[in-house]
């Protein structure tokens, strides 16, 4: 059984979690982590199950993480995208694969 749960957090909450695991001299600030995330290419973040939605300089970004997505991508990085639905036909797979409406995003584009 594979869980596909995701979680969203404010950047400040992620900084608190990260800082709990770091020594005092390694602790990060919200501003530093935000700048770091902006410098990492979106493709790399997405591959690791991380999405950052920025609302502009005045507001703190929201970070969405999905560990199951990251594990699945890393396990299958050499394989081609394949729909795992038993009922999906070849024609319906192409039309629904990128739709977030279909099956709550199960077939979201992973490119």
mmCIF file with all atom_site columns, C-alpha atoms in Angstrom:
data_model
loop_
_atom_site.group_PDB
_atom_site.id
_atom_site.type_symbol
_atom_site.label_atom_id
_atom_site.label_alt_id
_atom_site.label_comp_id
_atom_site.label_asym_id
_atom_site.label_entity_id
_atom_site.label_seq_id
_atom_site.pdbx_PDB_ins_code
_atom_site.Cartn_x
_atom_site.Cartn_y
_atom_site.Cartn_z
_atom_site.occupancy
_atom_site.B_iso_or_equiv
_atom_site.pdbx_formal_charge
_atom_site.auth_seq_id
_atom_site.auth_comp_id
_atom_site.auth_asym_id
_atom_site.auth_atom_id
_atom_site.pdbx_PDB_model_num
ATOM 1   C CA . UNK A 1 1   ? 0.000  0.000  0.000   1.00 0.00 ? 1   UNK A CA 1
ATOM 2   C CA . UNK A 1 2   ? 1.462  3.353  -1.062  1.00 0.00 ? 2   UNK A CA 1
ATOM 3   C CA . UNK A 1 3   ? 0.257  6.503  0.595   1.00 0.00 ? 3   UNK A CA 1
ATOM 4   C CA . UNK A 1 4   ? 0.033  9.655  -1.499  1.00 0.00 ? 4   UNK A CA 1
ATOM 5   C CA . UNK A 1 5   ? -0.568 12.076 1.323   1.00 0.00 ? 5   UNK A CA 1
ATOM 6   C CA . UNK A 1 6   ? 0.907  15.513 1.013   1.00 0.00 ? 6   UNK A CA 1
ATOM 7   C CA . UNK A 1 7   ? 1.355  18.276 3.501   1.00 0.00 ? 7   UNK A CA 1
ATOM 8   C CA . UNK A 1 8   ? 1.622  22.027 3.189   1.00 0.00 ? 8   UNK A CA 1
ATOM 9   C CA . UNK A 1 9   ? 3.515  24.233 5.598   1.00 0.00 ? 9   UNK A CA 1
ATOM 10  C CA . UNK A 1 10  ? 4.518  27.824 5.967   1.00 0.00 ? 10  UNK A CA 1
ATOM 11  C CA . UNK A 1 11  ? 8.206  28.414 5.482   1.00 0.00 ? 11  UNK A CA 1
ATOM 12  C CA . UNK A 1 12  ? 8.557  29.493 9.130   1.00 0.00 ? 12  UNK A CA 1
ATOM 13  C CA . UNK A 1 13  ? 7.244  26.106 10.310  1.00 0.00 ? 13  UNK A CA 1
ATOM 14  C CA . UNK A 1 14  ? 9.751  24.285 8.104   1.00 0.00 ? 14  UNK A CA 1
ATOM 15  C CA . UNK A 1 15  ? 12.571 26.434 9.501   1.00 0.00 ? 15  UNK A CA 1
ATOM 16  C CA . UNK A 1 16  ? 11.566 25.369 13.032  1.00 0.00 ? 16  UNK A CA 1
ATOM 17  C CA . UNK A 1 17  ? 11.623 21.689 12.039  1.00 0.00 ? 17  UNK A CA 1
ATOM 18  C CA . UNK A 1 18  ? 14.968 22.026 10.260  1.00 0.00 ? 18  UNK A CA 1
ATOM 19  C CA . UNK A 1 19  ? 16.556 23.946 13.125  1.00 0.00 ? 19  UNK A CA 1
ATOM 20  C CA . UNK A 1 20  ? 15.573 21.244 15.637  1.00 0.00 ? 20  UNK A CA 1
ATOM 21  C CA . UNK A 1 21  ? 17.888 18.873 13.765  1.00 0.00 ? 21  UNK A CA 1
ATOM 22  C CA . UNK A 1 22  ? 20.807 21.291 13.419  1.00 0.00 ? 22  UNK A CA 1
ATOM 23  C CA . UNK A 1 23  ? 23.472 22.435 15.846  1.00 0.00 ? 23  UNK A CA 1
ATOM 24  C CA . UNK A 1 24  ? 23.324 26.071 16.996  1.00 0.00 ? 24  UNK A CA 1
ATOM 25  C CA . UNK A 1 25  ? 26.029 27.222 14.587  1.00 0.00 ? 25  UNK A CA 1
ATOM 26  C CA . UNK A 1 26  ? 24.203 25.620 11.623  1.00 0.00 ? 26  UNK A CA 1
ATOM 27  C CA . UNK A 1 27  ? 20.695 27.007 12.259  1.00 0.00 ? 27  UNK A CA 1
ATOM 28  C CA . UNK A 1 28  ? 18.977 28.731 9.340   1.00 0.00 ? 28  UNK A CA 1
ATOM 29  C CA . UNK A 1 29  ? 16.662 31.719 9.125   1.00 0.00 ? 29  UNK A CA 1
ATOM 30  C CA . UNK A 1 30  ? 13.389 31.927 7.249   1.00 0.00 ? 30  UNK A CA 1
ATOM 31  C CA . UNK A 1 31  ? 14.910 34.405 4.830   1.00 0.00 ? 31  UNK A CA 1
ATOM 32  C CA . UNK A 1 32  ? 17.952 32.177 4.149   1.00 0.00 ? 32  UNK A CA 1
ATOM 33  C CA . UNK A 1 33  ? 15.847 29.061 3.538   1.00 0.00 ? 33  UNK A CA 1
ATOM 34  C CA . UNK A 1 34  ? 13.457 31.003 1.293   1.00 0.00 ? 34  UNK A CA 1
ATOM 35  C CA . UNK A 1 35  ? 16.377 32.303 -0.755  1.00 0.00 ? 35  UNK A CA 1
ATOM 36  C CA . UNK A 1 36  ? 17.841 28.794 -0.983  1.00 0.00 ? 36  UNK A CA 1
ATOM 37  C CA . UNK A 1 37  ? 14.542 27.302 -2.202  1.00 0.00 ? 37  UNK A CA 1
ATOM 38  C CA . UNK A 1 38  ? 14.229 30.027 -4.845  1.00 0.00 ? 38  UNK A CA 1
ATOM 39  C CA . UNK A 1 39  ? 17.704 29.172 -6.154  1.00 0.00 ? 39  UNK A CA 1
ATOM 40  C CA . UNK A 1 40  ? 17.043 25.441 -6.483  1.00 0.00 ? 40  UNK A CA 1
ATOM 41  C CA . UNK A 1 41  ? 15.571 24.618 -9.912  1.00 0.00 ? 41  UNK A CA 1
ATOM 42  C CA . UNK A 1 42  ? 11.861 23.763 -9.727  1.00 0.00 ? 42  UNK A CA 1
ATOM 43  C CA . UNK A 1 43  ? 12.481 20.526 -11.596 1.00 0.00 ? 43  UNK A CA 1
ATOM 44  C CA . UNK A 1 44  ? 14.798 19.290 -8.831  1.00 0.00 ? 44  UNK A CA 1
ATOM 45  C CA . UNK A 1 45  ? 12.386 20.324 -6.088  1.00 0.00 ? 45  UNK A CA 1
ATOM 46  C CA . UNK A 1 46  ? 9.482  18.656 -7.887  1.00 0.00 ? 46  UNK A CA 1
ATOM 47  C CA . UNK A 1 47  ? 11.479 15.445 -8.389  1.00 0.00 ? 47  UNK A CA 1
ATOM 48  C CA . UNK A 1 48  ? 12.000 15.349 -4.620  1.00 0.00 ? 48  UNK A CA 1
ATOM 49  C CA . UNK A 1 49  ? 8.318  15.930 -3.864  1.00 0.00 ? 49  UNK A CA 1
ATOM 50  C CA . UNK A 1 50  ? 8.609  19.610 -2.961  1.00 0.00 ? 50  UNK A CA 1
ATOM 51  C CA . UNK A 1 51  ? 6.552  22.449 -4.409  1.00 0.00 ? 51  UNK A CA 1
ATOM 52  C CA . UNK A 1 52  ? 7.003  26.069 -3.360  1.00 0.00 ? 52  UNK A CA 1
ATOM 53  C CA . UNK A 1 53  ? 4.253  28.577 -4.025  1.00 0.00 ? 53  UNK A CA 1
ATOM 54  C CA . UNK A 1 54  ? 5.449  32.140 -3.649  1.00 0.00 ? 54  UNK A CA 1
ATOM 55  C CA . UNK A 1 55  ? 2.978  34.993 -3.139  1.00 0.00 ? 55  UNK A CA 1
ATOM 56  C CA . UNK A 1 56  ? 5.484  37.772 -3.744  1.00 0.00 ? 56  UNK A CA 1
ATOM 57  C CA . UNK A 1 57  ? 8.003  39.592 -1.559  1.00 0.00 ? 57  UNK A CA 1
ATOM 58  C CA . UNK A 1 58  ? 5.443  40.761 0.983   1.00 0.00 ? 58  UNK A CA 1
ATOM 59  C CA . UNK A 1 59  ? 4.193  37.284 1.953   1.00 0.00 ? 59  UNK A CA 1
ATOM 60  C CA . UNK A 1 60  ? 5.786  34.054 3.122   1.00 0.00 ? 60  UNK A CA 1
ATOM 61  C CA . UNK A 1 61  ? 5.698  31.172 0.611   1.00 0.00 ? 61  UNK A CA 1
ATOM 62  C CA . UNK A 1 62  ? 3.823  27.936 1.199   1.00 0.00 ? 62  UNK A CA 1
ATOM 63  C CA . UNK A 1 63  ? 5.802  24.731 0.816   1.00 0.00 ? 63  UNK A CA 1
ATOM 64  C CA . UNK A 1 64  ? 4.051  21.500 -0.139  1.00 0.00 ? 64  UNK A CA 1
ATOM 65  C CA . UNK A 1 65  ? 5.828  18.212 0.442   1.00 0.00 ? 65  UNK A CA 1
ATOM 66  C CA . UNK A 1 66  ? 4.817  14.733 -0.653  1.00 0.00 ? 66  UNK A CA 1
ATOM 67  C CA . UNK A 1 67  ? 7.266  12.063 0.559   1.00 0.00 ? 67  UNK A CA 1
ATOM 68  C CA . UNK A 1 68  ? 5.430  9.257  -1.267  1.00 0.00 ? 68  UNK A CA 1
ATOM 69  C CA . UNK A 1 69  ? 5.770  11.155 -4.552  1.00 0.00 ? 69  UNK A CA 1
ATOM 70  C CA . UNK A 1 70  ? 9.515  11.554 -3.928  1.00 0.00 ? 70  UNK A CA 1
ATOM 71  C CA . UNK A 1 71  ? 9.953  7.850  -3.161  1.00 0.00 ? 71  UNK A CA 1
ATOM 72  C CA . UNK A 1 72  ? 7.996  6.815  -6.246  1.00 0.00 ? 72  UNK A CA 1
ATOM 73  C CA . UNK A 1 73  ? 9.987  9.167  -8.498  1.00 0.00 ? 73  UNK A CA 1
ATOM 74  C CA . UNK A 1 74  ? 13.312 7.992  -7.124  1.00 0.00 ? 74  UNK A CA 1
ATOM 75  C CA . UNK A 1 75  ? 12.374 4.327  -7.454  1.00 0.00 ? 75  UNK A CA 1
ATOM 76  C CA . UNK A 1 76  ? 11.171 4.770  -11.026 1.00 0.00 ? 76  UNK A CA 1
ATOM 77  C CA . UNK A 1 77  ? 13.488 7.469  -12.340 1.00 0.00 ? 77  UNK A CA 1
ATOM 78  C CA . UNK A 1 78  ? 14.748 5.116  -15.044 1.00 0.00 ? 78  UNK A CA 1
ATOM 79  C CA . UNK A 1 79  ? 11.284 3.972  -16.067 1.00 0.00 ? 79  UNK A CA 1
ATOM 80  C CA . UNK A 1 80  ? 8.836  5.665  -18.390 1.00 0.00 ? 80  UNK A CA 1
ATOM 81  C CA . UNK A 1 81  ? 5.544  7.062  -17.069 1.00 0.00 ? 81  UNK A CA 1
ATOM 82  C CA . UNK A 1 82  ? 2.946  4.331  -16.999 1.00 0.00 ? 82  UNK A CA 1
ATOM 83  C CA . UNK A 1 83  ? -0.627 4.546  -15.811 1.00 0.00 ? 83  UNK A CA 1
ATOM 84  C CA . UNK A 1 84  ? -1.258 1.947  -13.108 1.00 0.00 ? 84  UNK A CA 1
ATOM 85  C CA . UNK A 1 85  ? -5.053 1.912  -13.385 1.00 0.00 ? 85  UNK A CA 1
ATOM 86  C CA . UNK A 1 86  ? -6.480 -1.491 -14.144 1.00 0.00 ? 86  UNK A CA 1
ATOM 87  C CA . UNK A 1 87  ? -9.503 -0.009 -15.902 1.00 0.00 ? 87  UNK A CA 1
ATOM 88  C CA . UNK A 1 88  ? -7.709 2.624  -17.967 1.00 0.00 ? 88  UNK A CA 1
ATOM 89  C CA . UNK A 1 89  ? -7.557 1.999  -21.668 1.00 0.00 ? 89  UNK A CA 1
ATOM 90  C CA . UNK A 1 90  ? -4.752 3.355  -23.823 1.00 0.00 ? 90  UNK A CA 1
ATOM 91  C CA . UNK A 1 91  ? -6.961 6.157  -25.167 1.00 0.00 ? 91  UNK A CA 1
ATOM 92  C CA . UNK A 1 92  ? -8.259 7.291  -21.761 1.00 0.00 ? 92  UNK A CA 1
ATOM 93  C CA . UNK A 1 93  ? -4.771 7.220  -20.227 1.00 0.00 ? 93  UNK A CA 1
ATOM 94  C CA . UNK A 1 94  ? -3.530 9.932  -22.561 1.00 0.00 ? 94  UNK A CA 1
ATOM 95  C CA . UNK A 1 95  ? -6.544 12.167 -22.044 1.00 0.00 ? 95  UNK A CA 1
ATOM 96  C CA . UNK A 1 96  ? -6.564 11.982 -18.235 1.00 0.00 ? 96  UNK A CA 1
ATOM 97  C CA . UNK A 1 97  ? -2.867 11.641 -17.393 1.00 0.00 ? 97  UNK A CA 1
ATOM 98  C CA . UNK A 1 98  ? -2.310 15.366 -16.808 1.00 0.00 ? 98  UNK A CA 1
ATOM 99  C CA . UNK A 1 99  ? -5.699 16.152 -15.293 1.00 0.00 ? 99  UNK A CA 1
ATOM 100 C CA . UNK A 1 100 ? -5.818 17.173 -11.629 1.00 0.00 ? 100 UNK A CA 1
ATOM 101 C CA . UNK A 1 101 ? -9.574 16.547 -11.684 1.00 0.00 ? 101 UNK A CA 1
ATOM 102 C CA . UNK A 1 102 ? -9.173 12.876 -12.492 1.00 0.00 ? 102 UNK A CA 1
ATOM 103 C CA . UNK A 1 103 ? -8.790 10.730 -9.374  1.00 0.00 ? 103 UNK A CA 1
ATOM 104 C CA . UNK A 1 104 ? -7.655 13.641 -7.161  1.00 0.00 ? 104 UNK A CA 1
ATOM 105 C CA . UNK A 1 105 ? -4.474 14.197 -9.135  1.00 0.00 ? 105 UNK A CA 1
ATOM 106 C CA . UNK A 1 106 ? -3.286 10.588 -9.110  1.00 0.00 ? 106 UNK A CA 1
ATOM 107 C CA . UNK A 1 107 ? -2.244 11.011 -12.706 1.00 0.00 ? 107 UNK A CA 1
ATOM 108 C CA . UNK A 1 108 ? -0.644 14.421 -12.306 1.00 0.00 ? 108 UNK A CA 1
ATOM 109 C CA . UNK A 1 109 ? 2.087  15.143 -14.798 1.00 0.00 ? 109 UNK A CA 1
ATOM 110 C CA . UNK A 1 110 ? 5.484  14.209 -13.331 1.00 0.00 ? 110 UNK A CA 1
ATOM 111 C CA . UNK A 1 111 ? 7.753  15.620 -16.048 1.00 0.00 ? 111 UNK A CA 1
#
